[in-house]
mmCIF file with all atom_site columns, C-alpha atoms in Angstrom:
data_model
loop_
_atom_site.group_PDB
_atom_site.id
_atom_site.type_symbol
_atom_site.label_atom_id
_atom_site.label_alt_id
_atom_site.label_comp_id
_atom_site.label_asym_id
_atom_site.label_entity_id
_atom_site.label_seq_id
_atom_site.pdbx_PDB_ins_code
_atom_site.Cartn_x
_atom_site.Cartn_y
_atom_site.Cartn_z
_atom_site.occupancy
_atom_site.B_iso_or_equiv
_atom_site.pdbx_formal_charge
_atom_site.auth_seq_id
_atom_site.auth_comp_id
_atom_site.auth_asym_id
_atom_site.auth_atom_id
_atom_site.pdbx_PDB_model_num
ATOM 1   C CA . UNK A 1 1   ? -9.447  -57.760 -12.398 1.00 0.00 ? 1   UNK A CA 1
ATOM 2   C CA . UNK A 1 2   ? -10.704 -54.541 -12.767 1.00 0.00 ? 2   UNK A CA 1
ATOM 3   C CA . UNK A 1 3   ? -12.287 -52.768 -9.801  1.00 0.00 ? 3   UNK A CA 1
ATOM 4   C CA . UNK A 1 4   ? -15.904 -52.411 -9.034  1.00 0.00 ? 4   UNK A CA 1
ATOM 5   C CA . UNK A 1 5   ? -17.376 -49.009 -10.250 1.00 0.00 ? 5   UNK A CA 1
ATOM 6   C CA . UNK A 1 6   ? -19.284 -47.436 -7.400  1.00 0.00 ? 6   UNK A CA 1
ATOM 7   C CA . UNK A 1 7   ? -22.540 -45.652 -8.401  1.00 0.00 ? 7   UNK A CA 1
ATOM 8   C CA . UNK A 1 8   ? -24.038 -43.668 -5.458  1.00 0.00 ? 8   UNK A CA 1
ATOM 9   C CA . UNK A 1 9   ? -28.204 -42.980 -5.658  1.00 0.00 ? 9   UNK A CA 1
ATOM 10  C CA . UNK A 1 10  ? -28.970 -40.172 -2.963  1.00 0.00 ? 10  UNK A CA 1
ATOM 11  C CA . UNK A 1 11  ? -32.420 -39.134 -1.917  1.00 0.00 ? 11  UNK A CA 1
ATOM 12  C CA . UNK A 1 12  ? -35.021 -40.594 -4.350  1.00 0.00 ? 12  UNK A CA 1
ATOM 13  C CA . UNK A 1 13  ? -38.153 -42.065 -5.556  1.00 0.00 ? 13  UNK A CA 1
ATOM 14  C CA . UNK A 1 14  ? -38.741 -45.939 -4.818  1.00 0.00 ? 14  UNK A CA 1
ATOM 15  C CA . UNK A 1 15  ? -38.975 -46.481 -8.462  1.00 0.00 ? 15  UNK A CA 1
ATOM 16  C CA . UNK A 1 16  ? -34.750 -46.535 -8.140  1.00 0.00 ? 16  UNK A CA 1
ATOM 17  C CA . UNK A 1 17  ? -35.273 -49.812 -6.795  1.00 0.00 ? 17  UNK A CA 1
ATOM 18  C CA . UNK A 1 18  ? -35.563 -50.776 -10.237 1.00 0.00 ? 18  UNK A CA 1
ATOM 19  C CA . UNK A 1 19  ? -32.661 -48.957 -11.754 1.00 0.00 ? 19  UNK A CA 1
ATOM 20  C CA . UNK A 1 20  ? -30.561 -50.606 -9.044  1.00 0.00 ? 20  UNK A CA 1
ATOM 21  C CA . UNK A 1 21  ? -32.321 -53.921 -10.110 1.00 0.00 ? 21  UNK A CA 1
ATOM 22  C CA . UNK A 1 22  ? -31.230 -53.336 -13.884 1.00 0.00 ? 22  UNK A CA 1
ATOM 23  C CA . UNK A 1 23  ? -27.696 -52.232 -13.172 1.00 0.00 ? 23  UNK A CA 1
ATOM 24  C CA . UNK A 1 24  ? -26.643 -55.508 -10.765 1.00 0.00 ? 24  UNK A CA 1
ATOM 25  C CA . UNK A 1 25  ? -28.349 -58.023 -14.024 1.00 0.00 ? 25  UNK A CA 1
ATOM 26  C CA . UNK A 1 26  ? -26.423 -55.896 -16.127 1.00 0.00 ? 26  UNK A CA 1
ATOM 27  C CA . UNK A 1 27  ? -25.975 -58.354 -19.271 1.00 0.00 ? 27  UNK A CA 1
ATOM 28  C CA . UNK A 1 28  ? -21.739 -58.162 -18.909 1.00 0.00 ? 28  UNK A CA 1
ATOM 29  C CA . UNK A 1 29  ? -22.199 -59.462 -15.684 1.00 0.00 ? 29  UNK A CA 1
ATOM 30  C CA . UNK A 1 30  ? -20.021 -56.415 -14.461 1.00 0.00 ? 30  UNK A CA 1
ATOM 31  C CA . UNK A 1 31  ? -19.889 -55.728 -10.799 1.00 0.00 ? 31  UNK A CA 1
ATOM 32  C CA . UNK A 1 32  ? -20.639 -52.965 -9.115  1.00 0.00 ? 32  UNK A CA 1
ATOM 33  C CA . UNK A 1 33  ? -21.188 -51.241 -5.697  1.00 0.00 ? 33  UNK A CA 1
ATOM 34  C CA . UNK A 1 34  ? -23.880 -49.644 -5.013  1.00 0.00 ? 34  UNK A CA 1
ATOM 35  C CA . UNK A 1 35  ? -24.636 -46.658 -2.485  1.00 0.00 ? 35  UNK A CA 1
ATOM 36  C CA . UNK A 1 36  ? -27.647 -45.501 -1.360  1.00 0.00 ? 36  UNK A CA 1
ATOM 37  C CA . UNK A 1 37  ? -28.966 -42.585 0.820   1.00 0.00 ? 37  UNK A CA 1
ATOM 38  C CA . UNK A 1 38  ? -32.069 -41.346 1.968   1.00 0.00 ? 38  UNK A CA 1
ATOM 39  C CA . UNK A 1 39  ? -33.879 -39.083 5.180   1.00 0.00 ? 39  UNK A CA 1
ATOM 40  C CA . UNK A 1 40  ? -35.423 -42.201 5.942   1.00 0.00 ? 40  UNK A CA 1
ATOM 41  C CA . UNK A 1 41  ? -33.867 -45.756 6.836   1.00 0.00 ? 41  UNK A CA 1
ATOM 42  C CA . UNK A 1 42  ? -36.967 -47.577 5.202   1.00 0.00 ? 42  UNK A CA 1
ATOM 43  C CA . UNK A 1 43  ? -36.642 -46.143 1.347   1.00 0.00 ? 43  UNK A CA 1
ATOM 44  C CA . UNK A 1 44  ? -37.509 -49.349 -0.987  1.00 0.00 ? 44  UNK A CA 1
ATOM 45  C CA . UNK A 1 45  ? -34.575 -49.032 -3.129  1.00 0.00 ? 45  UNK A CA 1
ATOM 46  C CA . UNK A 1 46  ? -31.794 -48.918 0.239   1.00 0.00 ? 46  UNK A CA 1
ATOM 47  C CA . UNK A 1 47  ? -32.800 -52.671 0.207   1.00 0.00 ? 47  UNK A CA 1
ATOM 48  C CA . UNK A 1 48  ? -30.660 -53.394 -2.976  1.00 0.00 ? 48  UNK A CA 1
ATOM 49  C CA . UNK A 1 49  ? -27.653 -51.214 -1.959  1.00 0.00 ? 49  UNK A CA 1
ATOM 50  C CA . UNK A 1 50  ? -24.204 -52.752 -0.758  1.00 0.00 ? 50  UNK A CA 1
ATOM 51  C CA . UNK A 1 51  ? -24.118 -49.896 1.849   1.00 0.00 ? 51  UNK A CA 1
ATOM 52  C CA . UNK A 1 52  ? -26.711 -47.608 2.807   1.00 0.00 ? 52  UNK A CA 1
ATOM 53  C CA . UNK A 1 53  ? -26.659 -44.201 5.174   1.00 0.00 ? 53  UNK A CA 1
ATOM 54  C CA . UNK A 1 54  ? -28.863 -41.803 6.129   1.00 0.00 ? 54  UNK A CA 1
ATOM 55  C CA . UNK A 1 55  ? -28.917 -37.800 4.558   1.00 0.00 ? 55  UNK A CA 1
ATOM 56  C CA . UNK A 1 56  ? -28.311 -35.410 7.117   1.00 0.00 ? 56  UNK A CA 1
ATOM 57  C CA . UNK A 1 57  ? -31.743 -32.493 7.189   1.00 0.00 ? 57  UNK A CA 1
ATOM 58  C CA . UNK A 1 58  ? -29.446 -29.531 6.025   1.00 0.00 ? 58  UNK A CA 1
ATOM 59  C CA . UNK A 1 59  ? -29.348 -26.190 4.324   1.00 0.00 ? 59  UNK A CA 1
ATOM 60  C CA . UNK A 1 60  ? -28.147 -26.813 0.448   1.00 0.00 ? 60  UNK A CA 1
ATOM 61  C CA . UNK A 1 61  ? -24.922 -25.575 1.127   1.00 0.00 ? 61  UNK A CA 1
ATOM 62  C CA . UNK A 1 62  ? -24.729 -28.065 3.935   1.00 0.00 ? 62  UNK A CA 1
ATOM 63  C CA . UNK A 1 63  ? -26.146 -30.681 1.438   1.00 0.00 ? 63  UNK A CA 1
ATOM 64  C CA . UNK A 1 64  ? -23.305 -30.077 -0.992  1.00 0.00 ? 64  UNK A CA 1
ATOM 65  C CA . UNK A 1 65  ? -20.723 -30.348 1.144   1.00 0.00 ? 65  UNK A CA 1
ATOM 66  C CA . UNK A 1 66  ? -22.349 -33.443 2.384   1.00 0.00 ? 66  UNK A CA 1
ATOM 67  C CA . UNK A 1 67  ? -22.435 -34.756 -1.404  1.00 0.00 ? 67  UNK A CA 1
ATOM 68  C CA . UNK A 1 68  ? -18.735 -33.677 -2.058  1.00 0.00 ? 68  UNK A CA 1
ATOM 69  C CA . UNK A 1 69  ? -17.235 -35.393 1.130   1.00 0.00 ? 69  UNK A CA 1
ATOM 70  C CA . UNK A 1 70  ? -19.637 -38.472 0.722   1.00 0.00 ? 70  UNK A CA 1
ATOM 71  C CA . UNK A 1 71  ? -18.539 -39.044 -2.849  1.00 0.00 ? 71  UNK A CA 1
ATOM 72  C CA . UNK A 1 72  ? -14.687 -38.606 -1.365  1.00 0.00 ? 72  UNK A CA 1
ATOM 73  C CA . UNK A 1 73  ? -14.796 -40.536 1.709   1.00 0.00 ? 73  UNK A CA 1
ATOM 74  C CA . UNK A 1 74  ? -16.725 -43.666 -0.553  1.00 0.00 ? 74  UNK A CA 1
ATOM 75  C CA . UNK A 1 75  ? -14.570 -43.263 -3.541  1.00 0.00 ? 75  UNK A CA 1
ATOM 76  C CA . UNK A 1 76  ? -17.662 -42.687 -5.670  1.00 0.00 ? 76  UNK A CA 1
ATOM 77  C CA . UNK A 1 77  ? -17.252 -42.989 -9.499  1.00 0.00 ? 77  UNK A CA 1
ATOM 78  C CA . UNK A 1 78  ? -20.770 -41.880 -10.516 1.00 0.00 ? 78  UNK A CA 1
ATOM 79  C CA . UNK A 1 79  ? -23.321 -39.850 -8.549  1.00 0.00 ? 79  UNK A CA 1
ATOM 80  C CA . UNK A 1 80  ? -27.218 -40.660 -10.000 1.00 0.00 ? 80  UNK A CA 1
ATOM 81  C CA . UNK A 1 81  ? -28.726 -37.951 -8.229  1.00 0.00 ? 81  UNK A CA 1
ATOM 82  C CA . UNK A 1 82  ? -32.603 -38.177 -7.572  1.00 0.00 ? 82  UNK A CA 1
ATOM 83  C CA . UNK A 1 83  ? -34.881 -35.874 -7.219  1.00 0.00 ? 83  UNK A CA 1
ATOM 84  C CA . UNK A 1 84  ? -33.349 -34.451 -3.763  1.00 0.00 ? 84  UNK A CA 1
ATOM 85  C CA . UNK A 1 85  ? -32.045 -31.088 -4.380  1.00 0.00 ? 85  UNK A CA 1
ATOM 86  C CA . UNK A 1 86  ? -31.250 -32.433 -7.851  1.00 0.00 ? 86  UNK A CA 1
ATOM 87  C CA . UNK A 1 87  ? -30.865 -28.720 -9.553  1.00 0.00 ? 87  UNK A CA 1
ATOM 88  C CA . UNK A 1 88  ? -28.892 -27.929 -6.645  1.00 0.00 ? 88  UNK A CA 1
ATOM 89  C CA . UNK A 1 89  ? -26.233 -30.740 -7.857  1.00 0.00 ? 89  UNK A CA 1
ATOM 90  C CA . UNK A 1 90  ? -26.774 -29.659 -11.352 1.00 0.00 ? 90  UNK A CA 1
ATOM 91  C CA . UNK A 1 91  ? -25.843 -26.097 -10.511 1.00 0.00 ? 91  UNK A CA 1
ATOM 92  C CA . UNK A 1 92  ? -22.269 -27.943 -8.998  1.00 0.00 ? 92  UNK A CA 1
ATOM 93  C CA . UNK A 1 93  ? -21.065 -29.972 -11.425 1.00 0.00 ? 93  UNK A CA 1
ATOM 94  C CA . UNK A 1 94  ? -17.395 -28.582 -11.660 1.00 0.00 ? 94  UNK A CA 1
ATOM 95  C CA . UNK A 1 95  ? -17.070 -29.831 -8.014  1.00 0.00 ? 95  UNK A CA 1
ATOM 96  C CA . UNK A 1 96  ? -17.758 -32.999 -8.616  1.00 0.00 ? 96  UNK A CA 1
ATOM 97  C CA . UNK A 1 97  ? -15.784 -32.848 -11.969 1.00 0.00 ? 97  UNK A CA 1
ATOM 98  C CA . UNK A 1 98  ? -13.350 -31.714 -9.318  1.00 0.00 ? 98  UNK A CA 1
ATOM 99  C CA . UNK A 1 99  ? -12.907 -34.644 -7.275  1.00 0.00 ? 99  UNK A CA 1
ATOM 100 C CA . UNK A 1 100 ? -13.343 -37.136 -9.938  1.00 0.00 ? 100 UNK A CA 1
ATOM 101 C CA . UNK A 1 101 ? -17.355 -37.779 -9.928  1.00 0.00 ? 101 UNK A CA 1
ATOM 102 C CA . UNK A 1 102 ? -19.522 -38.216 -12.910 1.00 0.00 ? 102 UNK A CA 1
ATOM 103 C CA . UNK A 1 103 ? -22.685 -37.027 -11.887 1.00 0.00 ? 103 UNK A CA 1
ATOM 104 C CA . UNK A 1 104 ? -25.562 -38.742 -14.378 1.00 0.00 ? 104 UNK A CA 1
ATOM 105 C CA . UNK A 1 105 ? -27.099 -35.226 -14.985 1.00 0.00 ? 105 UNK A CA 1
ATOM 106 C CA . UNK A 1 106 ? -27.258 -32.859 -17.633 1.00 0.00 ? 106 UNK A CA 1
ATOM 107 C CA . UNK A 1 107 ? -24.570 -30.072 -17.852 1.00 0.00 ? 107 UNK A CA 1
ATOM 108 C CA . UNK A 1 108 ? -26.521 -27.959 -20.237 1.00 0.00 ? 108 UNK A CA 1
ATOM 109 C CA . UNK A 1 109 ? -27.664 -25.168 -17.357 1.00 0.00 ? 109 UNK A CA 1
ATOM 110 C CA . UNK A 1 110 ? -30.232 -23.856 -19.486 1.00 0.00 ? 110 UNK A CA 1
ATOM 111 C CA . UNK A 1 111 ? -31.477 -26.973 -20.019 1.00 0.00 ? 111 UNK A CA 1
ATOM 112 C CA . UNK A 1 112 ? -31.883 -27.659 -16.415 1.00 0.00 ? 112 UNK A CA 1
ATOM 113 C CA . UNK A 1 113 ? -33.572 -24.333 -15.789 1.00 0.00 ? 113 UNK A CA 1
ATOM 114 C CA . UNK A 1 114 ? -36.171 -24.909 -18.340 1.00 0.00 ? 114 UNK A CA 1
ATOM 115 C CA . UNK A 1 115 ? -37.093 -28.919 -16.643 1.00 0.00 ? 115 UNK A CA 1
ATOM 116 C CA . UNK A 1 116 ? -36.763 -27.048 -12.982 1.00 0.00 ? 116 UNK A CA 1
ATOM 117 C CA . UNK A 1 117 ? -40.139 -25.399 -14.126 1.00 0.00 ? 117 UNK A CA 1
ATOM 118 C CA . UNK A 1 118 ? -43.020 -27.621 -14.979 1.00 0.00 ? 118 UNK A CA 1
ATOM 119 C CA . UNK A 1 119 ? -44.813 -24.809 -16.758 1.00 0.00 ? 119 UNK A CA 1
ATOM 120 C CA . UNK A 1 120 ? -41.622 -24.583 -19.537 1.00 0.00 ? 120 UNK A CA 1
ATOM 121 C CA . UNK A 1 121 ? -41.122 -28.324 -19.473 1.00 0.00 ? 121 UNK A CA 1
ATOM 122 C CA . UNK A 1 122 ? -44.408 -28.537 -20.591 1.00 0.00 ? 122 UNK A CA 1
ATOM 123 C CA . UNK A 1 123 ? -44.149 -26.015 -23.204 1.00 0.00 ? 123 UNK A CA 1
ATOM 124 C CA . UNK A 1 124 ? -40.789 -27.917 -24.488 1.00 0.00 ? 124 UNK A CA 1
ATOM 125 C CA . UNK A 1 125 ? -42.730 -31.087 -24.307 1.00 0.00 ? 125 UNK A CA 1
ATOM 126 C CA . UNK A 1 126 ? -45.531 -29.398 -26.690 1.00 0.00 ? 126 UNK A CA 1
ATOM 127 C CA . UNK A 1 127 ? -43.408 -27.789 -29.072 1.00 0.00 ? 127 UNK A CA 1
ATOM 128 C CA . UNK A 1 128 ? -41.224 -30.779 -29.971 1.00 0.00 ? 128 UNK A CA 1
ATOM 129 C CA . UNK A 1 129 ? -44.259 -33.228 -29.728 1.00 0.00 ? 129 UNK A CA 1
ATOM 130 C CA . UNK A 1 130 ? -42.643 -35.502 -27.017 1.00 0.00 ? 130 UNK A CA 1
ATOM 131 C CA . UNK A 1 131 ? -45.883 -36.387 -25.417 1.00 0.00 ? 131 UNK A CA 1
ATOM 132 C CA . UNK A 1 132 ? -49.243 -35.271 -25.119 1.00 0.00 ? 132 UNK A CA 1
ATOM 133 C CA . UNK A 1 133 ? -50.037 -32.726 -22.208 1.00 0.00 ? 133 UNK A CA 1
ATOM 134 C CA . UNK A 1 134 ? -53.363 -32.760 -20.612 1.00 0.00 ? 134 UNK A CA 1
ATOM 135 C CA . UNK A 1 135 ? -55.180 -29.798 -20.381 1.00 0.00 ? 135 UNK A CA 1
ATOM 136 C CA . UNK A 1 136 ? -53.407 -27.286 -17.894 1.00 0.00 ? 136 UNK A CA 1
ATOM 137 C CA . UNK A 1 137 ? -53.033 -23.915 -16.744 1.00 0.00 ? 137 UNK A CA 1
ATOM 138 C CA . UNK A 1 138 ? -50.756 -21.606 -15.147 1.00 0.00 ? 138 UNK A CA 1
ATOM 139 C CA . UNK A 1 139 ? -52.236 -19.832 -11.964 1.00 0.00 ? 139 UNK A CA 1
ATOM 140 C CA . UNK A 1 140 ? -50.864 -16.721 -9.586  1.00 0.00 ? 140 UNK A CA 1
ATOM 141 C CA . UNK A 1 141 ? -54.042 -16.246 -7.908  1.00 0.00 ? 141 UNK A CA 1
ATOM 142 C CA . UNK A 1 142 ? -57.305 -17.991 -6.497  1.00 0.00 ? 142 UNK A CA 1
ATOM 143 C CA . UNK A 1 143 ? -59.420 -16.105 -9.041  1.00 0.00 ? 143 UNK A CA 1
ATOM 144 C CA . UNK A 1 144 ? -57.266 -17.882 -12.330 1.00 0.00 ? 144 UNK A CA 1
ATOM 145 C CA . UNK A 1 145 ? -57.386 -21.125 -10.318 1.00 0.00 ? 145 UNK A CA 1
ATOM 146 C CA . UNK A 1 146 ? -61.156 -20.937 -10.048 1.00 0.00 ? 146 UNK A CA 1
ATOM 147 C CA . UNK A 1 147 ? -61.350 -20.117 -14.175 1.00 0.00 ? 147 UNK A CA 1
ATOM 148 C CA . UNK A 1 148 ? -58.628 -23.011 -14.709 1.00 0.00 ? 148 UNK A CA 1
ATOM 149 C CA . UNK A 1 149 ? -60.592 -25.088 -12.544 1.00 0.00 ? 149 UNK A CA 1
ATOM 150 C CA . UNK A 1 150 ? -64.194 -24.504 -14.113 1.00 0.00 ? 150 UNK A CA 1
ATOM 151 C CA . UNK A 1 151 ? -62.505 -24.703 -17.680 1.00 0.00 ? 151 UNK A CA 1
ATOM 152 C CA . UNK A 1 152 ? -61.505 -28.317 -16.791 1.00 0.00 ? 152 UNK A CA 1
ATOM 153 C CA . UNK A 1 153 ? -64.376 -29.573 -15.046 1.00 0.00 ? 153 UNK A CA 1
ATOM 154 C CA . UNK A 1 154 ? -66.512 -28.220 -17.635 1.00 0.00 ? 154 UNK A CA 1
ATOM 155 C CA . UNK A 1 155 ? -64.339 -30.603 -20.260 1.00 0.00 ? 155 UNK A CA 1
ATOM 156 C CA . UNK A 1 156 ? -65.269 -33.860 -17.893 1.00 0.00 ? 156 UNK A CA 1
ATOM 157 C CA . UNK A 1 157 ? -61.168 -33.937 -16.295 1.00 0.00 ? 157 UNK A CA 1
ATOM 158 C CA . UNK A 1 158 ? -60.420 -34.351 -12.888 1.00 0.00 ? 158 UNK A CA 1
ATOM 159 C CA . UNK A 1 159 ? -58.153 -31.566 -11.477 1.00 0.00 ? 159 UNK A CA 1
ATOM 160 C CA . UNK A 1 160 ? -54.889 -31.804 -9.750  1.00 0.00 ? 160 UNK A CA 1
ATOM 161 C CA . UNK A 1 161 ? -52.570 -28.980 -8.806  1.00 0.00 ? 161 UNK A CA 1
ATOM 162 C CA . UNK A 1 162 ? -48.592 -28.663 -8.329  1.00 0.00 ? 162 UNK A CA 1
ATOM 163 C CA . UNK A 1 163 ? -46.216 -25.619 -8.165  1.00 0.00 ? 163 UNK A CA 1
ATOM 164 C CA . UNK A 1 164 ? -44.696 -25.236 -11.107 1.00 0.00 ? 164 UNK A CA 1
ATOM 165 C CA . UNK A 1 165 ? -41.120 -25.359 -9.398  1.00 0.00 ? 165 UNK A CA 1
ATOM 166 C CA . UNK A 1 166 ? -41.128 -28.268 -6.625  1.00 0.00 ? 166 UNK A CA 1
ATOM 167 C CA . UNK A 1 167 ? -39.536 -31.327 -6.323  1.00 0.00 ? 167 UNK A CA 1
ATOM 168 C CA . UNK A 1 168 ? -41.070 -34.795 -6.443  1.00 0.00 ? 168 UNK A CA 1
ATOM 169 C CA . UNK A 1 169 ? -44.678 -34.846 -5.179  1.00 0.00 ? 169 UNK A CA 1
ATOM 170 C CA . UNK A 1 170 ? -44.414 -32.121 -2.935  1.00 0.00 ? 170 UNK A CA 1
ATOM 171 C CA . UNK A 1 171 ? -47.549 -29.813 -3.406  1.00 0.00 ? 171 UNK A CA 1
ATOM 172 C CA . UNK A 1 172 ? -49.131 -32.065 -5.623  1.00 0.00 ? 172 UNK A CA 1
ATOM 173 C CA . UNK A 1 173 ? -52.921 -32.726 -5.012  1.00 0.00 ? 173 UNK A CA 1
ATOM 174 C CA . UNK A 1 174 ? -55.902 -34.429 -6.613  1.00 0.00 ? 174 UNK A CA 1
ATOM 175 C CA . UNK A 1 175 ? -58.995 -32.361 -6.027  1.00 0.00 ? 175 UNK A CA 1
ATOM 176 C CA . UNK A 1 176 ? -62.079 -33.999 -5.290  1.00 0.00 ? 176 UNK A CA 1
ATOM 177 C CA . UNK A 1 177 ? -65.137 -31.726 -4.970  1.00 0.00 ? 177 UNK A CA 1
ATOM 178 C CA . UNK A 1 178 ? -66.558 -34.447 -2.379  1.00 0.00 ? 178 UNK A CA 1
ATOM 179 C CA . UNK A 1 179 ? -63.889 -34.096 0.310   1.00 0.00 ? 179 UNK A CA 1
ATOM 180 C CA . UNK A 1 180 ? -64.639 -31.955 3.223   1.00 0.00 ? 180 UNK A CA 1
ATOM 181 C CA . UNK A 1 181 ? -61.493 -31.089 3.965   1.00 0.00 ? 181 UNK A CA 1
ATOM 182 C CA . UNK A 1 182 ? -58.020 -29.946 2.560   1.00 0.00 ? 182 UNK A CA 1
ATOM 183 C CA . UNK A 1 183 ? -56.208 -33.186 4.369   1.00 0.00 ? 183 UNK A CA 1
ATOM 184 C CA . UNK A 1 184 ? -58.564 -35.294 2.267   1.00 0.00 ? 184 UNK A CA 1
ATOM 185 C CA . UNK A 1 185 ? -57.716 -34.040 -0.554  1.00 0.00 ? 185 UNK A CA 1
#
C-alpha cells in the first residue's frame, strides 16, 4: 500500500474548505493527509484537516523558514500555498524543490510579477479576453481618485477601491456616499 500523500494548505481564504472537500471525495478514493495552518485557530477550512497548527506573526524571512522546516518536520509532499505571503513562496521555489516539496504555484517569475499587480492582471485579463473587467482606474493621488470616482458614478457603478499590490481583501472597500464614516465604509 502506497503511502498517503500529504498536501499542506497554509494561511488562506475559507473557500479552501472546499478544495479540501474535493481532494478527500477524490473519485480514486486515494488517501491523503491533509495540513492546515492559519493566524487564527477558527479558519473554516482547519475543520477538514487531519492536523492543524497555528502560523507564527513573523517577518517573511521568518515565514520562510517557518514554511521550509514545517514542510520538513511533516514530511510534506505538496505545499498549496494561499494567499499568505504567496509571492513570497513563489519567489522560493528552489528551496522547496530543495527539500523535496512541490509547491502548487507557478514557476514562471514573470508570470507571478505580472498577477502580484492587479493593475497588469487586469490588463492580461483584457488583452487575451479571459473575462470582462468592469470599469476601473489606476490612481496615485486623491485628485485622479476623485476623476475615477465621478467617471464611474456618472456611468450608474458603485465604486470600490484596492491597492493594486495587496493580498486577499486587505484594503479593499465598497464606497457608499451615505456612510458617515470611513469604518462604515
Amino acid at each position: 500500500m502506497s503511502k498517503k500523500l500529504r498536501i499542506w494548505f497554509n494561511h488562506s481564504f475559507s473557500t479552501t474548505y472546499h478544495f479540501i472537500e474535493l481532494i478527500k471525495k477524490n473519485f480514486e478514493n486515494r488517501e491523503f493527509e491533509i495540513f492546515g495552518t492559519h493566524a487564527t485557530s477558527n479558519a473554516v477550512y482547519l475543520a477538514l484537516c487531519d492536523h492543524i497548527d497555528l502560523e507564527p506573526q513573523v517577518k517573511d524571512s521568518e515565514y520562510l523558514d517557518f514554511c521550509l522546516d514545517f514542510c520538513l518536520k511533516n514530511e510534506i509532499d505538496i505545499l498549496i500555498p494561499g494567499y499568505k505571503r504567496l509571492f513570497l513562496i513563489g519567489e522560493n521555489l528552489e528551496e522547496f524543490t530543495k527539500i523535496g516539496v512541490k509547491v502548487l504555484i507557478s514557476s514562471d517569475k514573470n508570470f507571478l510579477e505580472e498577477v502580484k499587480d492587479k493593475s497588469k492582471t487586469y490588463q492580461i485579463f483584457e488583452k487575451n479576453k479571459l473575462i470582462e473587467i468592469p470599469e476601473s482606474y489606476v490612481v496615485t493621488n486623491a485628485e485622479e481618485f476623485k476623476v475615477a470616482y465621478q467617471k464611474i458614478i456618472d456611468n450608474d457603478n458603485k465604486v470600490c477601491f484596492k491597492p493594486t499590490i495587496a493580498e486577499g481583501g486587505i484594503g479593499f472597500r465598497i464606497i457608499d456616499p451615505k456612510a458617515d464614516s470611513y469604518a462604515y465604509m
